Amino acid sequence: MARISRSSTPRLLYTFFTSTATSASPVPSPSPASSLLAGAFHLRHFSSGNAARAKAATTDKEPWWKESMERLRNIGISAHIDSGKTTLTERVLFYTGRIHEIHEVRGRDGVGAKMDSMDLEREKGITIQSAATYCSWKDYKINIIDTPGHVDFTIEVERALRVLDGAILVLCSVGGVQSQSITVDRQMRRYEVPRLAFINKLDRMGADPWKVLNQARTKLRHHSAAMQVPIGLEDDFEGLVDLVQLKAYYFRGSNGEKVVTEEVPGDMEALVAEKRRELIEAVSEVDDQLAEAFLGDEPISPADLQEAIRRATIARKFVPVFMGSAFKNKGVQPLLDGVLDYLPCPIEVSSYALDQTKNEEKVELTGSPDGPLVALAFKLEEGRFGQLTYLRIYEGVIRKGEFIINVNTGKKIKVPRLVRMHSDEMEDIQEAHAGQIVAVFGVDCASGDTFTDGSVKYTMTSMNVPEPVMSLAVQPVSKDSGGQTIISGMGELHLDIYVERIRREYKVDATVGKPRVNFRETVTQRADFDYLHKKQTGGQGQYGRVIGYIEPLPAGSPAKFEFENHLVGQAIPSNFIPAIEKGFKEAANSGALIGHPVENLRVVLTDGAAHAVDSSELAFKLASIYAFRQCYAASRPVILEPVMLVELKVPTEFQGAVAGDINKRKGVIVGNDQEGDDSIITAHVPLNNMFGYSTALRSMTQGKGEFTMEYKEHSPVSHDVQTQLINAYKGKAAE
């Protein structure tokens, strides 16, 4: 079976299919988990090669869990905001029998989509958390994670993606590839997730799937081709022609649940032949087996083409593009077939753990339930029954009532309750095995922690967590309820939602201060320090001297703070060095300019002095803090501010006014494209100048403009802004 190697990050969002326990195979079942995994082994559309392999499976006594793992998919559904991914998930749940009626995201019935379980999500019509659910389709089991599309909730997408095996990228046939589509695709690439694309909303005015396909090739650098051709577009959208099977599909019934297969319409034969050839050519470029047949002019059967597409997709060399309209119930069932046919099962992707007993040596996990337990906590939720921890199991079996070890903290924990999630509803289960996504109650841990059964000491690498760019002071209305708390997040909407959740879920009424941008400070040149901390107060005194220099780290350095010990000899006993590093770290938490953390800093210790009696860890820690303050001004420090990548879509007639306003906000316009009657403007703008921008944009464009922004980098502020910020900080300190 094809395997793809993956960097030391756990798998991406994952749809998981296991066979149902019909016609159990005659293999021994050494573990109680076998009942979950035993089942009939037949993949859809078997070619002769697959059939031979299936036959060999019975004679070679393959492991008891293998056939069930091949019927598992762990997938995520990601997209730009408002591309229709929650609507798509709702249809998937309906067709797979998990729900029995369909509700829309902003439906008139007031119920809201199943996956939007928070009141706030239903009110605002956006997805805030990554809801997890599972379903069955054609004897396969799928775990689906529905992720937010709004850029403010990027961390939810990151958490979901790292535990998936495959993903569906939803694109709007009118909006095309938008800014957040690019962000989500970049995240999928980082976690090496094989993916399918789904061009949604073919029923809308202006739908143009071929334009979107070309955008995916140019903007996302996808090596992709259409798997289907739509029969009609906009109001005339009736069905799809499958380019692999060369069949036309129509979706009948009140909710499109009856898929009717017919021959390709006569007036479409030429277009279908052209698009099928395009598909074969695209796959041949990345699959040697298909290329041989294609170049030899051999006839290519649907089974051969399907196998080639699967190989190329799992190797992340090709992105199959499906089409449809989730809202109009068309094209969802073929997309589900595509998940089974083209996305990998858990044992087709390689995940790595780091062995803590061997200096973080990389260990490839087998992904089998026979191995030692290795599970990753990728999401925490505060529920009605306490903390709910979502786990992706990479190896082994977890059982209710058994003990597991948190490798990050060393704590031994009993699993009190094990559940499978369906949005905010849960189903109690006794055990779960490798490949599955489950949740446990009453386990104290942080997201990114790894759990094992104690026989190994492995950790999965930590997730990429974006730095928060904005903070907000929150304090309770009643004076006796406690003091002020600072909450930080990825934007105004992110923080607004959290304050609203505090009010609703915890019944705490809070007053909110003005949002505050998370500035940073940094040094721009080398500065030497030589500081002696000496204090005699009767009895043991304090004595510590540190000599060295601070300097900026080179550009692009992954670390934000480095401490180097260049001491020669024993001028300072080695047991005091950690206290010196701690002192400098502590001092760097608050720069002298405006009290914000100092980044991109290297501290080098070259010499010092100690006293046989009076030196202590505290003395050296204080000496380091004062040494940093002493030399900081000489290092010509500057203030850094978060700069955002802003993408605007405005009608062309408002382009001048919007561009002028961006310039006023000290933004730099880096791109300006035309798309129909709209201008797409890309700019880098300081976050501090973007407060209240949505209101300003609405009034400038008569409500027709829209924008998205995401964090780009911290950049030095101009000299006048620096002076202004320093004066404001001093004024506040003097109050």
XYZ file of C-alpha atoms in Angstrom:
735
model
C 0.000 0.000 0.000
C 1.292 3.483 -0.846
C 2.747 5.407 2.098
C 3.588 9.059 2.193
C 6.239 10.272 4.519
C 5.375 13.239 6.606
C 7.434 15.664 8.629
C 7.256 15.192 12.371
C 3.761 16.559 12.649
C 0.728 14.427 13.343
C -1.756 13.868 10.553
C -4.107 16.424 9.175
C -7.853 16.596 9.615
C -9.170 13.242 9.063
C -12.261 11.448 7.839
C -12.356 7.965 9.178
C -14.189 4.970 7.677
C -14.240 1.426 9.146
C -16.199 -1.457 7.757
C -19.359 -2.433 9.513
C -19.129 -5.793 11.253
C -20.935 -7.776 8.592
C -19.433 -10.991 7.239
C -16.570 -11.029 9.733
C -13.341 -12.371 8.326
C -11.874 -15.645 9.658
C -8.859 -14.009 11.260
C -8.144 -14.471 14.980
C -9.268 -11.602 17.208
C -6.660 -11.244 19.951
C -8.100 -8.053 21.374
C -11.590 -6.859 22.324
C -11.074 -4.014 19.837
C -11.266 -6.550 17.022
C -15.059 -6.433 17.023
C -14.741 -2.786 16.023
C -12.335 -3.564 13.261
C -13.329 -6.932 11.789
C -15.338 -6.657 8.629
C -15.783 -7.341 4.983
C -12.895 -6.211 2.838
C -13.860 -4.784 -0.500
C -12.822 -1.392 -1.826
C -15.115 0.175 -4.385
C -14.284 -0.180 -8.102
C -11.604 -2.866 -7.551
C -9.183 -3.314 -10.393
C -7.630 -6.730 -10.988
C -4.538 -5.604 -9.018
C -6.668 -4.683 -6.003
C -8.626 -7.903 -6.222
C -5.418 -9.936 -6.179
C -4.251 -8.040 -3.135
C -7.549 -8.678 -1.359
C -7.275 -12.374 -2.137
C -3.743 -12.449 -0.777
C -5.018 -10.805 2.408
C -6.907 -13.934 3.397
C -3.998 -16.276 2.654
C -1.202 -14.150 4.151
C -3.021 -13.788 7.483
C -2.832 -9.994 7.493
C -3.251 -8.294 10.880
C -6.778 -8.413 12.326
C -7.151 -4.625 12.122
C -5.903 -3.974 8.577
C -9.144 -4.361 6.638
C -11.022 -2.119 9.025
C -8.338 0.583 8.890
C -8.642 0.639 5.108
C -12.295 1.540 5.569
C -11.498 4.569 7.687
C -11.104 8.193 6.596
C -10.261 11.195 8.768
C -11.018 14.366 6.854
C -11.424 18.058 7.423
C -13.517 20.555 5.511
C -11.839 23.966 5.199
C -12.519 27.086 3.168
C -12.765 30.869 2.947
C -15.598 32.351 5.023
C -19.015 31.933 3.367
C -17.893 29.350 0.794
C -20.555 26.990 2.129
C -18.557 24.418 4.058
C -20.957 24.116 7.017
C -23.846 23.718 4.531
C -21.802 21.014 2.765
C -21.168 19.200 6.071
C -24.911 19.370 6.857
C -25.667 17.623 3.529
C -22.965 15.003 4.169
C -24.546 14.207 7.551
C -27.998 13.987 5.961
C -26.989 11.645 3.114
C -24.990 9.406 5.481
C -27.996 9.080 7.814
C -26.478 10.949 10.792
C -29.268 13.537 10.749
C -32.784 13.099 9.405
C -33.624 16.625 8.286
C -31.659 19.525 6.878
C -31.356 22.926 8.559
C -29.631 25.901 6.991
C -26.876 28.019 8.546
C -29.156 31.065 8.760
C -32.396 29.144 8.281
C -35.841 30.602 8.939
C -36.729 27.669 11.179
C -34.319 29.014 13.824
C -32.670 25.594 14.307
C -29.355 26.348 12.555
C -26.909 23.908 11.020
C -26.081 20.796 13.073
C -22.355 21.562 13.187
C -22.940 25.108 14.499
C -23.812 24.064 18.049
C -23.096 27.345 19.890
C -25.925 29.909 20.120
C -23.485 32.538 18.910
C -22.659 30.525 15.787
C -26.317 30.203 14.877
C -26.964 33.895 15.424
C -24.001 35.137 13.435
C -24.143 32.375 10.801
C -20.430 31.655 11.139
C -18.516 28.656 12.467
C -16.347 29.453 15.492
C -15.154 26.114 16.806
C -14.042 23.011 14.930
C -16.908 20.634 15.526
C -16.069 16.934 15.179
C -18.485 14.300 13.976
C -18.469 10.902 12.331
C -20.663 9.123 9.807
C -20.832 6.040 7.559
C -20.909 5.928 3.764
C -20.954 2.694 1.762
C -19.541 0.551 4.593
C -16.827 3.094 5.403
C -16.556 5.254 8.504
C -15.636 8.914 8.206
C -14.568 11.353 10.925
C -15.222 14.908 9.802
C -13.980 18.103 11.374
C -15.801 21.248 10.234
C -13.437 24.199 10.661
C -13.996 27.975 10.838
C -13.329 30.009 7.693
C -12.927 33.366 9.388
C -9.280 34.377 9.706
C -9.735 35.337 13.368
C -10.203 31.643 14.178
C -7.051 30.404 12.430
C -5.901 28.450 15.514
C -9.031 26.246 15.280
C -8.075 25.371 11.688
C -4.448 24.645 12.694
C -5.597 22.332 15.503
C -7.926 20.433 13.240
C -5.519 20.122 10.316
C -2.700 18.512 12.197
C -4.790 15.476 13.125
C -6.264 14.825 9.691
C -5.295 12.341 7.022
C -7.052 14.185 4.200
C -9.081 17.332 3.583
C -11.663 18.940 1.328
C -10.920 22.520 0.294
C -14.221 24.232 -0.538
C -14.080 27.035 -3.113
C -16.918 29.333 -4.169
C -17.681 29.208 -7.924
C -18.356 32.964 -7.879
C -15.790 34.286 -5.346
C -13.098 31.858 -6.506
C -9.803 31.552 -4.646
C -9.970 34.169 -1.886
C -7.466 35.273 0.758
C -8.524 32.751 3.396
C -8.559 29.955 0.771
C -4.858 30.701 0.294
C -4.241 30.699 4.079
C -6.059 27.391 4.565
C -4.250 25.814 1.607
C -0.913 26.965 3.054
C -1.832 25.308 6.358
C -2.762 22.068 4.563
C 0.596 22.165 2.807
C 2.434 22.715 6.107
C 0.815 19.637 7.637
C 1.222 17.694 4.364
C -2.433 16.851 3.944
C -3.642 15.243 0.703
C -6.730 17.109 -0.457
C -9.674 17.282 -2.813
C -11.143 20.586 -3.978
C -14.911 21.137 -4.176
C -16.192 24.060 -6.253
C -19.480 24.915 -4.542
C -22.449 27.203 -5.365
C -22.719 26.308 -9.086
C -26.360 27.434 -8.842
C -25.419 31.066 -8.162
C -25.445 33.909 -10.674
C -21.985 34.318 -12.187
C -20.854 30.756 -11.344
C -17.749 29.878 -13.378
C -16.004 26.665 -12.235
C -13.355 26.831 -15.012
C -12.257 30.290 -13.837
C -11.936 28.917 -10.275
C -9.972 25.874 -11.489
C -7.478 28.182 -13.248
C -7.212 30.339 -10.106
C -6.428 27.200 -8.057
C -3.633 26.409 -10.511
C -2.148 29.921 -10.486
C -2.847 31.271 -6.976
C -2.606 27.990 -5.008
C -0.096 26.345 -7.374
C -2.308 23.235 -7.420
C -1.555 20.571 -9.978
C -5.228 19.892 -10.539
C -7.907 18.934 -13.059
C -11.690 18.633 -13.050
C -13.151 15.238 -12.125
C -16.583 16.311 -13.367
C -18.269 18.587 -15.902
C -21.436 20.431 -14.775
C -24.634 19.928 -16.790
C -25.752 23.566 -17.011
C -24.866 26.419 -14.648
C -26.651 28.988 -12.451
C -30.453 28.365 -12.621
C -29.921 25.677 -15.291
C -27.559 23.567 -13.161
C -29.041 20.058 -13.336
C -26.319 17.516 -12.636
C -22.757 16.368 -13.308
C -20.853 14.193 -15.757
C -18.263 11.947 -14.064
C -15.078 12.059 -16.187
C -13.687 8.820 -14.706
C -16.768 6.613 -15.163
C -18.175 8.647 -18.129
C -21.659 8.705 -16.621
C -24.098 11.564 -16.010
C -25.513 11.971 -12.491
C -28.797 13.739 -11.674
C -30.020 14.382 -8.139
C -33.733 13.735 -7.656
C -36.044 13.726 -4.630
C -36.965 16.588 -2.291
C -33.402 16.725 -0.897
C -31.421 15.327 -3.841
C -31.099 11.973 -2.081
C -31.843 9.855 -5.187
C -28.848 9.792 -7.512
C -29.947 8.840 -11.027
C -27.216 7.576 -13.378
C -27.663 8.149 -17.113
C -25.556 8.284 -20.259
C -23.617 11.473 -21.087
C -25.922 13.984 -22.910
C -25.202 13.948 -26.667
C -24.557 17.705 -26.864
C -21.826 17.408 -24.209
C -19.810 14.504 -25.641
C -17.133 16.682 -27.278
C -16.603 18.801 -24.123
C -16.522 15.684 -21.914
C -13.947 13.983 -24.180
C -11.756 17.114 -24.089
C -11.973 17.452 -20.283
C -11.307 13.714 -19.752
C -8.191 13.955 -21.906
C -7.124 17.013 -19.855
C -7.608 14.974 -16.641
C -5.589 12.010 -17.993
C -2.788 14.323 -19.157
C -2.608 16.080 -15.770
C -2.428 12.787 -13.841
C 0.072 11.281 -16.347
C 2.486 14.114 -15.568
C 2.783 12.894 -11.962
C 2.066 9.143 -12.256
C 4.477 6.953 -14.224
C 2.108 3.982 -14.598
C -0.633 6.058 -16.209
C 1.941 7.964 -18.307
C 3.109 4.689 -19.882
C -0.409 3.746 -20.921
C -1.174 7.297 -22.106
C 1.991 7.640 -24.196
C 1.504 4.141 -25.639
C -2.020 5.171 -26.758
C -3.460 2.251 -24.779
C -7.129 2.519 -23.773
C -7.386 3.752 -20.178
C -10.123 2.047 -18.173
C -12.021 3.846 -15.389
C -10.357 1.535 -12.819
C -6.829 2.339 -14.076
C -7.541 6.071 -14.086
C -9.073 5.910 -10.613
C -6.065 4.056 -9.186
C -3.668 6.561 -10.758
C -5.621 9.518 -9.331
C -5.562 7.869 -5.895
C -1.795 7.319 -6.019
C -1.132 10.911 -7.154
C -3.518 12.432 -4.601
C -2.109 10.480 -1.642
C 1.418 11.445 -2.749
C 0.199 15.094 -2.728
C 1.146 15.549 -6.401
C -2.415 16.078 -7.647
C -5.635 17.725 -6.398
C -8.860 16.260 -7.893
C -11.532 18.949 -8.375
C -15.188 18.082 -7.717
C -18.184 20.360 -8.289
C -21.723 20.920 -7.099
C -24.115 23.003 -5.049
C -24.491 21.877 -1.446
C -27.402 24.287 -0.886
C -29.298 22.830 -3.877
C -28.372 19.255 -2.844
C -26.353 18.481 -5.960
C -22.920 16.849 -6.188
C -22.471 15.870 -2.520
C -22.738 12.077 -2.955
C -20.058 11.925 -5.718
C -17.822 14.029 -3.450
C -18.308 11.436 -0.663
C -17.361 8.719 -3.166
C -14.267 10.802 -3.962
C -13.320 10.839 -0.263
C -13.395 7.028 -0.232
C -11.692 6.636 -3.605
C -8.928 9.229 -3.393
C -8.134 10.238 0.202
C -5.846 8.041 2.341
C -6.760 5.762 5.211
C -4.738 6.126 8.472
C -2.167 3.480 7.525
C -1.392 5.172 4.188
C 0.105 8.238 5.833
C 3.239 8.241 7.974
C 3.281 10.088 11.263
C 6.311 10.580 13.427
C 6.745 10.900 17.160
C 9.799 12.099 19.075
C 11.344 9.609 21.493
C 12.101 11.559 24.686
C 14.391 8.798 25.980
C 16.664 9.122 22.910
C 17.145 12.878 22.702
C 13.981 13.446 20.631
C 14.936 10.936 17.959
C 12.266 10.635 15.242
C 10.206 7.425 15.436
C 7.801 6.440 12.673
C 4.468 5.290 14.096
C 2.951 2.187 12.527
C -0.603 3.459 12.924
C -1.699 0.010 14.102
C -3.932 -0.801 17.092
C -1.420 -3.545 18.032
C 1.284 -1.072 19.067
C 1.656 0.927 22.303
C -0.896 3.709 22.835
C 0.115 7.108 21.392
C -2.580 9.817 21.330
C -2.511 13.584 20.876
C -4.783 16.090 22.660
C -5.490 18.568 19.867
C -8.433 20.527 21.258
C -9.856 21.366 24.680
C -13.387 22.508 25.410
C -15.095 23.599 28.590
C -18.379 21.690 28.581
C -21.288 21.162 30.968
C -19.487 18.202 32.535
C -16.027 19.780 32.848
C -13.106 19.815 30.444
C -13.610 17.828 27.268
C -10.352 16.781 25.567
C -10.356 15.751 21.898
C -7.800 13.013 21.158
C -6.456 11.693 17.880
C -5.144 8.169 18.427
C -2.077 7.404 16.313
C -1.234 3.943 17.632
C -2.663 1.401 20.060
C -6.039 1.218 21.806
C -7.516 3.428 24.552
C -10.108 1.918 26.902
C -12.460 3.419 29.438
C -11.237 2.821 33.000
C -7.594 2.206 32.025
C -4.642 4.403 33.008
C -2.825 6.619 30.541
C 0.283 8.785 31.032
C 0.572 12.431 29.978
C 4.160 12.422 28.615
C 4.441 16.232 28.792
C 3.647 16.411 32.536
C 4.417 12.831 33.630
C 0.983 12.522 35.296
C -0.843 9.178 35.356
C -4.563 9.576 34.622
C -7.500 7.166 34.609
C -9.860 7.485 31.624
C -13.204 8.097 33.371
C -15.388 8.508 30.274
C -14.726 7.979 26.574
C -17.088 9.484 23.983
C -17.463 9.866 20.248
C -18.575 13.361 19.281
C -21.355 14.428 16.949
C -21.100 18.242 17.094
C -22.138 18.966 20.715
C -23.843 15.592 21.281
C -21.844 12.627 22.484
C -22.059 8.875 22.348
C -20.391 6.832 25.110
C -17.990 4.127 23.899
C -15.884 1.557 25.775
C -12.746 1.717 23.639
C -11.199 3.311 20.562
C -8.216 2.379 18.419
C -5.549 3.914 16.196
C -6.937 6.192 13.526
C -9.967 7.339 15.496
C -10.848 10.750 16.903
C -12.534 10.607 20.309
C -13.039 12.808 23.355
C -12.391 12.127 27.048
C -13.748 13.850 30.147
C -11.952 14.793 33.317
C -8.408 14.725 31.914
C -6.282 17.677 32.976
C -3.953 18.610 30.095
C -3.017 21.294 27.580
C -3.642 21.167 23.834
C -0.615 19.590 22.157
C 0.026 17.123 25.033
C 0.765 13.488 24.130
C -0.674 10.478 25.990
C 0.771 6.938 26.054
C 0.147 3.733 27.996
C 3.490 4.187 29.791
C 5.470 1.645 27.748
C 6.980 4.370 25.525
C 7.915 7.996 26.100
C 6.914 9.577 22.795
C 5.656 13.098 22.102
C 4.092 14.392 18.924
C 5.603 17.740 17.895
C 3.674 20.776 19.029
C 1.332 22.605 16.729
C 2.165 25.846 15.010
C 0.375 28.418 17.175
C 0.059 31.916 15.697
C 1.068 34.810 17.961
C -1.919 36.846 19.216
C -1.923 40.337 17.715
C -4.499 42.111 19.852
C -5.333 42.311 23.572
C -8.350 43.471 25.508
C -8.812 44.259 29.199
C -11.861 42.544 30.692
C -13.151 43.057 34.214
C -16.352 41.994 35.979
C -19.028 44.613 36.598
C -19.333 43.789 40.318
C -16.287 44.996 42.276
C -16.107 41.880 44.486
C -15.734 39.469 41.554
C -12.007 39.948 41.004
C -9.617 42.178 39.124
C -8.794 42.888 35.515
C -7.856 40.119 33.065
C -6.088 40.616 29.753
C -7.321 38.385 26.923
C -5.419 38.144 23.639
C -6.493 36.972 20.217
C -6.257 37.204 16.441
C -8.552 40.178 15.821
C -11.565 42.225 16.932
C -14.134 39.545 16.051
C -12.155 36.859 17.913
C -12.108 38.938 21.111
C -15.747 40.073 20.769
C -16.858 36.440 20.495
C -14.857 35.442 23.591
C -16.288 38.289 25.679
C -19.775 37.289 24.522
C -19.061 33.640 25.437
C -17.927 34.720 28.920
C -21.294 36.450 29.340
C -23.408 33.600 27.992
C -21.633 30.442 29.089
C -20.325 31.558 32.455
C -23.032 34.167 33.244
C -20.363 36.770 34.065
C -21.183 40.319 33.005
C -17.953 42.042 32.032
C -16.896 45.537 31.061
C -14.459 45.678 28.186
C -11.613 48.145 27.730
C -10.329 49.542 24.423
C -8.547 46.898 22.340
C -4.782 47.152 22.626
C -2.308 46.131 19.949
C 0.456 43.747 20.974
C 3.558 45.788 20.219
C 7.045 44.343 20.629
C 10.458 45.932 21.150
C 13.807 44.888 19.712
C 17.445 45.984 19.708
C 19.215 47.166 16.538
C 22.894 47.147 17.555
C 25.309 45.514 19.975
C 25.590 46.998 23.480
C 27.977 45.896 26.249
C 27.055 45.401 29.903
C 29.177 45.175 33.037
C 27.073 45.241 36.182
C 27.923 44.481 39.800
C 25.048 43.813 42.171
C 26.320 44.169 45.730
C 24.232 44.500 48.875
C 25.320 44.186 52.499
C 22.574 44.273 55.096
C 24.137 42.387 57.989
C 24.367 38.611 57.787
C 24.730 37.111 54.322
C 24.811 39.815 51.632
C 24.202 39.670 47.900
C 27.029 39.682 45.346
C 26.986 39.014 41.622
C 28.801 40.544 38.678
C 27.941 39.873 35.027
C 29.882 41.061 31.953
C 28.928 40.556 28.295
C 26.833 42.066 25.538
C 23.407 42.006 23.911
C 22.835 42.067 20.154
C 20.040 41.521 17.618
C 19.496 37.983 16.294
C 20.027 37.526 12.529
C 16.940 38.109 10.335
C 14.722 35.057 9.946
C 15.951 33.429 13.144
C 13.335 30.949 14.484
C 14.072 31.756 18.156
C 13.053 35.072 19.705
C 15.530 34.959 22.582
C 18.941 33.297 22.775
C 21.319 33.093 25.720
C 24.940 32.066 25.123
C 27.487 31.304 27.824
C 30.995 32.218 26.609
C 32.566 32.111 30.072
C 36.093 30.714 30.251
C 37.144 29.220 33.574
C 35.164 29.420 36.806
C 34.685 33.191 37.255
C 31.021 32.354 37.939
C 30.168 28.868 39.308
C 28.154 26.908 36.725
C 25.216 26.429 39.105
C 24.464 30.191 38.856
C 24.281 30.284 35.026
C 20.563 29.234 34.820
C 19.690 32.066 37.259
C 21.533 34.556 35.003
C 19.613 33.330 31.930
C 16.355 33.538 33.894
C 17.145 37.113 34.912
C 17.764 38.252 31.333
C 14.623 36.451 30.131
C 12.578 38.148 32.835
C 14.050 41.564 32.001
C 13.268 41.035 28.300
C 9.583 40.515 29.148
C 9.242 44.261 29.594
C 11.309 46.658 27.478
C 12.118 50.147 28.725
C 10.473 51.968 25.790
C 6.799 51.057 26.292
C 6.905 48.022 28.593
C 6.293 45.420 25.860
C 8.343 42.200 25.410
C 11.750 42.467 23.694
C 12.203 40.048 20.783
C 15.000 38.899 18.438
C 17.529 39.289 21.219
C 20.764 37.417 21.877
C 22.466 37.764 25.277
C 26.114 36.672 25.465
C 27.820 36.241 28.874
C 31.612 36.625 28.596
C 32.844 37.201 32.165
C 31.791 37.990 35.708
C 32.671 37.551 39.350
C 31.273 35.700 42.328
C 31.792 35.831 46.120
C 32.399 32.644 48.090
C 29.756 33.537 50.712
C 27.505 36.313 49.394
C 26.793 35.017 45.859
C 23.439 33.345 45.349
C 20.984 32.589 42.544
C 18.924 35.623 43.549
C 21.978 37.914 43.480
C 22.902 36.826 39.938
C 19.295 37.010 38.738
C 19.034 40.609 40.009
C 22.453 41.466 38.524
C 21.188 40.215 35.115
C 17.972 42.242 35.307
C 19.848 45.441 36.163
C 22.568 44.722 33.561
C 19.905 44.452 30.855
C 18.310 47.735 31.893
C 21.730 49.391 32.007
C 22.715 48.531 28.417
C 19.269 48.551 26.758
C 19.282 52.242 25.773
C 22.729 51.863 24.134
C 21.381 49.110 21.853
C 19.190 51.663 20.010
C 15.896 49.853 20.684
C 12.908 50.247 18.354
C 9.214 49.442 18.706
C 7.723 46.762 16.424
C 4.032 46.740 15.526
C 1.931 43.951 14.001
C 1.399 44.516 10.286
C -1.587 42.811 8.680
C -2.012 41.444 5.174
C -5.340 43.001 4.124
C -7.287 41.864 1.064
C -10.163 44.068 -0.100
C -12.801 43.371 -2.712
C -14.599 46.563 -3.747
C -16.592 47.689 -6.801
C -14.217 49.460 -9.215
C -15.974 52.836 -8.822
C -14.864 52.988 -5.153
C -11.273 51.899 -5.816
C -9.796 55.414 -5.583
C -11.472 56.260 -2.272
C -10.497 52.926 -0.708
C -6.870 53.149 -1.892
C -6.635 56.725 -0.553
C -7.965 55.578 2.818
C -5.396 52.721 2.953
C -2.620 55.276 2.359
C -4.024 57.473 5.141
C -3.773 54.462 7.452
C -0.057 54.187 6.545
C -0.723 51.058 4.496
C 1.353 49.911 1.522
C -0.643 48.643 -1.467
C 1.176 45.600 -2.898
C -1.355 44.321 -5.435
C -4.363 45.503 -7.449
C -6.253 43.084 -9.710
C -9.500 43.305 -11.645
C -12.129 40.604 -11.261
C -15.221 41.410 -13.287
C -16.611 44.692 -11.926
C -14.584 44.414 -8.731
C -11.110 45.532 -7.748
C -9.085 43.194 -5.534
C -6.636 45.298 -3.512
C -3.895 43.684 -1.407
C -2.128 45.850 1.170
C 0.102 45.671 4.249
C -1.418 47.862 6.971
C -0.411 48.382 10.633
C -3.033 46.725 12.864
C -3.111 49.801 15.104
C -4.637 51.733 12.198
C -7.281 49.107 11.365
C -9.648 49.506 14.337
C -13.225 50.030 13.206
C -12.211 49.536 9.568
C -15.250 47.420 8.657
C -17.568 50.369 9.452
C -15.373 52.794 7.473
C -15.258 50.444 4.471
C -19.021 49.988 4.503
C -19.634 53.735 4.431
C -17.002 54.284 1.667
C -18.484 51.574 -0.596
C -22.217 51.878 0.203
C -21.990 48.539 1.979
C -20.629 46.717 -1.103
C -16.978 46.327 -0.022
C -15.589 43.407 1.937
C -12.189 42.704 3.444
C -10.216 40.022 5.252
C -6.976 40.435 7.137
C -4.415 38.148 8.660
C -1.214 38.669 10.620
C 1.880 39.100 8.430
C 4.765 40.204 10.648
C 5.985 42.659 13.270
C 7.756 45.646 11.646
C 9.494 48.732 13.117
C 7.205 51.758 13.562
C 8.124 55.145 12.116
C 10.105 57.568 14.272
C 7.117 59.864 14.967
C 4.884 56.930 15.989
C 7.658 55.645 18.293
C 7.948 59.042 20.015
C 4.157 59.211 20.381
C 3.959 55.713 21.918
C 6.844 56.378 24.331
C 5.269 59.668 25.510
C 1.891 57.976 26.017
C 3.565 55.195 28.027
C 5.490 57.680 30.206
C 2.339 59.726 30.767
C 0.451 56.646 31.919
C 3.324 55.598 34.205
C 3.389 59.072 35.792
C -0.345 59.006 36.642
